[in-house]
PDB file of C-alpha atoms in Angstrom:
ATOM      1  CA  MET R 579     -22.478  30.493 -15.744  1.00  0.00           C
ATOM      2  CA  VAL R 580     -21.929  29.188 -12.560  1.00  0.00           C
ATOM      3  CA  LYS R 581     -18.570  28.516 -11.859  1.00  0.00           C
ATOM      4  CA  ARG R 582     -17.674  25.269 -10.105  1.00  0.00           C
ATOM      5  CA  LYS R 583     -15.271  25.524  -6.957  1.00  0.00           C
ATOM      6  CA  ALA R 584     -12.176  23.429  -7.751  1.00  0.00           C
ATOM      7  CA  ALA R 585     -11.471  20.329  -5.123  1.00  0.00           C
ATOM      8  CA  ALA R 586      -8.422  21.331  -2.830  1.00  0.00           C
ATOM      9  CA  PRO R 587      -5.357  20.877  -3.807  1.00  0.00           C
ATOM     10  CA  ASN R 588      -3.652  17.614  -3.086  1.00  0.00           C
ATOM     11  CA  ARG R 589      -6.928  16.704  -1.702  1.00  0.00           C
ATOM     12  CA  SER R 590      -6.294  12.838  -3.603  1.00  0.00           C
ATOM     13  CA  LEU R 591      -2.891  12.433  -1.642  1.00  0.00           C
ATOM     14  CA  LYS R 592      -4.394  13.112   1.849  1.00  0.00           C
ATOM     15  CA  VAL R 593      -7.067  10.825   1.105  1.00  0.00           C
ATOM     16  CA  ALA R 594      -4.659   8.096  -0.058  1.00  0.00           C
ATOM     17  CA  ASP R 595      -2.391   8.813   3.136  1.00  0.00           C
ATOM     18  CA  GLN R 596      -5.463   8.490   5.196  1.00  0.00           C
ATOM     19  CA  ILE R 597      -6.467   4.714   3.460  1.00  0.00           C
ATOM     20  CA  GLN R 598      -2.910   4.051   4.289  1.00  0.00           C
ATOM     21  CA  ARG R 599      -3.022   4.949   8.273  1.00  0.00           C
ATOM     22  CA  ASP R 600      -6.415   3.522   8.375  1.00  0.00           C
ATOM     23  CA  LEU R 601      -5.369   0.035   6.173  1.00  0.00           C
ATOM     24  CA  THR R 602      -2.355  -0.590   8.359  1.00  0.00           C
ATOM     25  CA  GLU R 603      -4.357  -0.417  11.840  1.00  0.00           C
ATOM     26  CA  LEU R 604      -7.258  -2.601  10.145  1.00  0.00           C
ATOM     27  CA  ILE R 605      -5.031  -5.166   8.961  1.00  0.00           C
ATOM     28  CA  ALA R 606      -3.577  -5.424  11.834  1.00  0.00           C
ATOM     29  CA  ARG R 607      -6.154  -5.782  14.261  1.00  0.00           C
ATOM     30  CA  GLU R 608      -9.450  -6.991  12.486  1.00  0.00           C
ATOM     31  CA  LEU R 609      -7.709  -9.133   9.497  1.00  0.00           C
ATOM     32  CA  LYS R 610      -7.095 -12.809  10.953  1.00  0.00           C
ATOM     33  CA  ASP R 611      -6.477 -14.617   7.743  1.00  0.00           C
ATOM     34  CA  PRO R 612      -3.102 -16.866   8.440  1.00  0.00           C
ATOM     35  CA  ARG R 613      -1.716 -16.163   4.965  1.00  0.00           C
ATOM     36  CA  VAL R 614      -1.362 -12.548   5.675  1.00  0.00           C
ATOM     37  CA  GLY R 615       1.943 -11.952   8.282  1.00  0.00           C
ATOM     38  CA  MET R 616       3.574  -8.932   8.961  1.00  0.00           C
ATOM     39  CA  VAL R 617       2.768  -6.236   6.153  1.00  0.00           C
ATOM     40  CA  THR R 618       4.003  -2.980   5.627  1.00  0.00           C
ATOM     41  CA  ILE R 619       2.024  -0.550   3.479  1.00  0.00           C
ATOM     42  CA  GLN R 620       4.372   1.199   1.651  1.00  0.00           C
ATOM     43  CA  GLY R 621       1.775   3.645  -0.357  1.00  0.00           C
ATOM     44  CA  VAL R 622      -1.278   4.147  -1.798  1.00  0.00           C
ATOM     45  CA  GLU R 623      -2.283   5.446  -5.745  1.00  0.00           C
ATOM     46  CA  VAL R 624      -5.962   6.806  -5.414  1.00  0.00           C
ATOM     47  CA  THR R 625      -7.270   7.655  -9.356  1.00  0.00           C
ATOM     48  CA  PRO R 626      -8.451  10.989  -9.706  1.00  0.00           C
ATOM     49  CA  ASP R 627     -12.271   9.605  -9.358  1.00  0.00           C
ATOM     50  CA  TYR R 628     -11.778   7.677  -6.195  1.00  0.00           C
ATOM     51  CA  ALA R 629     -13.096   4.324  -7.410  1.00  0.00           C
ATOM     52  CA  HIS R 630      -9.935   2.636  -7.248  1.00  0.00           C
ATOM     53  CA  ALA R 631      -6.370   2.425  -5.359  1.00  0.00           C
ATOM     54  CA  LYS R 632      -3.530   0.400  -5.818  1.00  0.00           C
ATOM     55  CA  VAL R 633      -1.667  -0.450  -2.649  1.00  0.00           C
ATOM     56  CA  PHE R 634       1.964  -1.519  -2.211  1.00  0.00           C
ATOM     57  CA  PHE R 635       2.409  -3.137   0.600  1.00  0.00           C
ATOM     58  CA  SER R 636       5.569  -5.413   1.526  1.00  0.00           C
ATOM     59  CA  VAL R 637       5.972  -8.417   4.104  1.00  0.00           C
ATOM     60  CA  LEU R 638       8.509  -9.094   6.884  1.00  0.00           C
ATOM     61  CA  THR R 639       7.666 -12.853   7.449  1.00  0.00           C
ATOM     62  CA  GLY R 640       5.821 -14.822   4.550  1.00  0.00           C
ATOM     63  CA  ASN R 641       5.376 -15.743   1.253  1.00  0.00           C
ATOM     64  CA  PRO R 642       4.283 -12.252  -0.802  1.00  0.00           C
ATOM     65  CA  ASP R 643       2.597 -14.211  -3.317  1.00  0.00           C
ATOM     66  CA  GLU R 644      -0.012 -15.839  -0.209  1.00  0.00           C
ATOM     67  CA  CYS R 645       0.078 -12.714   0.972  1.00  0.00           C
ATOM     68  CA  THR R 646      -1.209 -10.889  -2.683  1.00  0.00           C
ATOM     69  CA  GLU R 647      -3.672 -13.219  -2.913  1.00  0.00           C
ATOM     70  CA  GLY R 648      -5.410 -13.150   1.394  1.00  0.00           C
ATOM     71  CA  LEU R 649      -5.632  -9.267   1.052  1.00  0.00           C
ATOM     72  CA  ASN R 650      -7.095  -9.445  -2.413  1.00  0.00           C
ATOM     73  CA  GLN R 651      -9.924 -11.534  -1.238  1.00  0.00           C
ATOM     74  CA  ALA R 652     -10.385  -9.585   2.116  1.00  0.00           C
ATOM     75  CA  ALA R 653     -10.563  -6.265   0.094  1.00  0.00           C
ATOM     76  CA  GLY R 654     -14.168  -6.468   0.126  1.00  0.00           C
ATOM     77  CA  PHE R 655     -14.177  -6.951   4.332  1.00  0.00           C
ATOM     78  CA  LEU R 656     -11.152  -4.069   4.426  1.00  0.00           C
ATOM     79  CA  ARG R 657     -12.654  -1.541   2.299  1.00  0.00           C
ATOM     80  CA  SER R 658     -16.118  -1.355   4.426  1.00  0.00           C
ATOM     81  CA  GLY R 659     -13.951  -1.209   7.162  1.00  0.00           C
ATOM     82  CA  LEU R 660     -12.856   1.782   5.487  1.00  0.00           C
ATOM     83  CA  PHE R 661     -15.922   3.071   4.902  1.00  0.00           C
ATOM     84  CA  LYS R 662     -16.983   2.774   8.210  1.00  0.00           C
ATOM     85  CA  ARG R 663     -13.879   5.339   9.118  1.00  0.00           C
ATOM     86  CA  LEU R 664     -13.693   7.663   5.655  1.00  0.00           C
ATOM     87  CA  HIS R 665     -15.597  10.424   5.781  1.00  0.00           C
ATOM     88  CA  ILE R 666     -15.727  10.632   1.451  1.00  0.00           C
ATOM     89  CA  HIS R 667     -18.603  10.065  -0.599  1.00  0.00           C
ATOM     90  CA  THR R 668     -16.746   6.987  -2.319  1.00  0.00           C
ATOM     91  CA  VAL R 669     -14.637   5.070  -0.548  1.00  0.00           C
ATOM     92  CA  PRO R 670     -12.018   3.191  -3.360  1.00  0.00           C
ATOM     93  CA  THR R 671     -11.924  -0.804  -4.671  1.00  0.00           C
ATOM     94  CA  LEU R 672      -8.442  -1.828  -3.164  1.00  0.00           C
ATOM     95  CA  HIS R 673      -6.219  -3.379  -5.218  1.00  0.00           C
ATOM     96  CA  PHE R 674      -2.756  -4.714  -3.797  1.00  0.00           C
ATOM     97  CA  HIS R 675       0.153  -5.188  -5.403  1.00  0.00           C
ATOM     98  CA  TYR R 676       3.233  -6.227  -3.690  1.00  0.00           C
ATOM     99  CA  ASP R 677       6.433  -3.604  -3.706  1.00  0.00           C
ATOM    100  CA  ARG R 678       9.231  -5.469  -4.680  1.00  0.00           C
ATOM    101  CA  THR R 679      11.293  -1.666  -3.712  1.00  0.00           C
ATOM    102  CA  THR R 680      13.341  -2.901  -0.520  1.00  0.00           C
ATOM    103  CA  GLU R 681      14.248  -6.438  -2.129  1.00  0.00           C
ATOM    104  CA  LYS R 682      15.967  -4.584  -4.501  1.00  0.00           C
ATOM    105  CA  ALA R 683      17.852  -1.930  -2.588  1.00  0.00           C
ATOM    106  CA  SER R 684      19.027  -4.814   0.218  1.00  0.00           C
ATOM    107  CA  ASP R 685      20.424  -5.936  -3.820  1.00  0.00           C
ATOM    108  CA  MET R 686      21.783  -3.296  -4.723  1.00  0.00           C
ATOM    109  CA  ASN R 687      23.415  -2.595  -1.284  1.00  0.00           C
ATOM    110  CA  ALA R 688      24.619  -5.958  -1.345  1.00  0.00           C
ATOM    111  CA  LEU R 689      26.438  -5.441  -4.896  1.00  0.00           C
ATOM    112  CA  ILE R 690      27.946  -2.183  -3.829  1.00  0.00           C
ATOM    113  CA  ALA R 691      29.924  -3.583  -0.540  1.00  0.00           C
ATOM    114  CA  ARG R 692      30.745  -6.640  -3.197  1.00  0.00           C
ATOM    115  CA  ALA R 693      32.112  -4.144  -5.564  1.00  0.00           C
ATOM    116  CA  VAL R 694      34.278  -2.049  -2.713  1.00  0.00           C
ATOM    117  CA  ALA R 695      35.044  -5.495  -0.695  1.00  0.00           C
ATOM    118  CA  SER R 696      36.696  -6.310  -3.936  1.00  0.00           C
ATOM    119  CA  ARG R 697      38.405  -2.928  -4.889  1.00  0.00           C
ATOM    120  CA  SER R 698      39.704  -2.756  -1.241  1.00  0.00           C
ATOM    121  CA  GLN R 699      41.305  -6.553  -2.003  1.00  0.00           C
ATOM    122  CA  GLU R 700      43.446  -4.935  -5.464  1.00  0.00           C
ATOM    123  CA  ASP R 701      44.792  -2.449  -3.371  1.00  0.00           C
TER     124      ASP R 701
END
């Protein structure tokens, strides 16, 4: 019976981090779609077989829906750019998702500030 060597621990996390770094550079330097404004890649989740990657992003300026559409249409172009940079057997298919975490955090901060302000007025 032949023993298979286990994959390096956290390899998928390392691949996801590298994809995040490379995508940030590719989008900023090579993507010319006007719908894609100033994009920040928040995180990447890769499936265990490296077939698919969910890319979570936020937008500083522009419409998030248009940006999502532009990034998903450019996914093939970005994947080919990743193929040239990454040295792995399978480069995942990219799926872009708008990350609303920063919006939710700012809404929560505003609610907290309002609650603190109303509480200080009562005292």
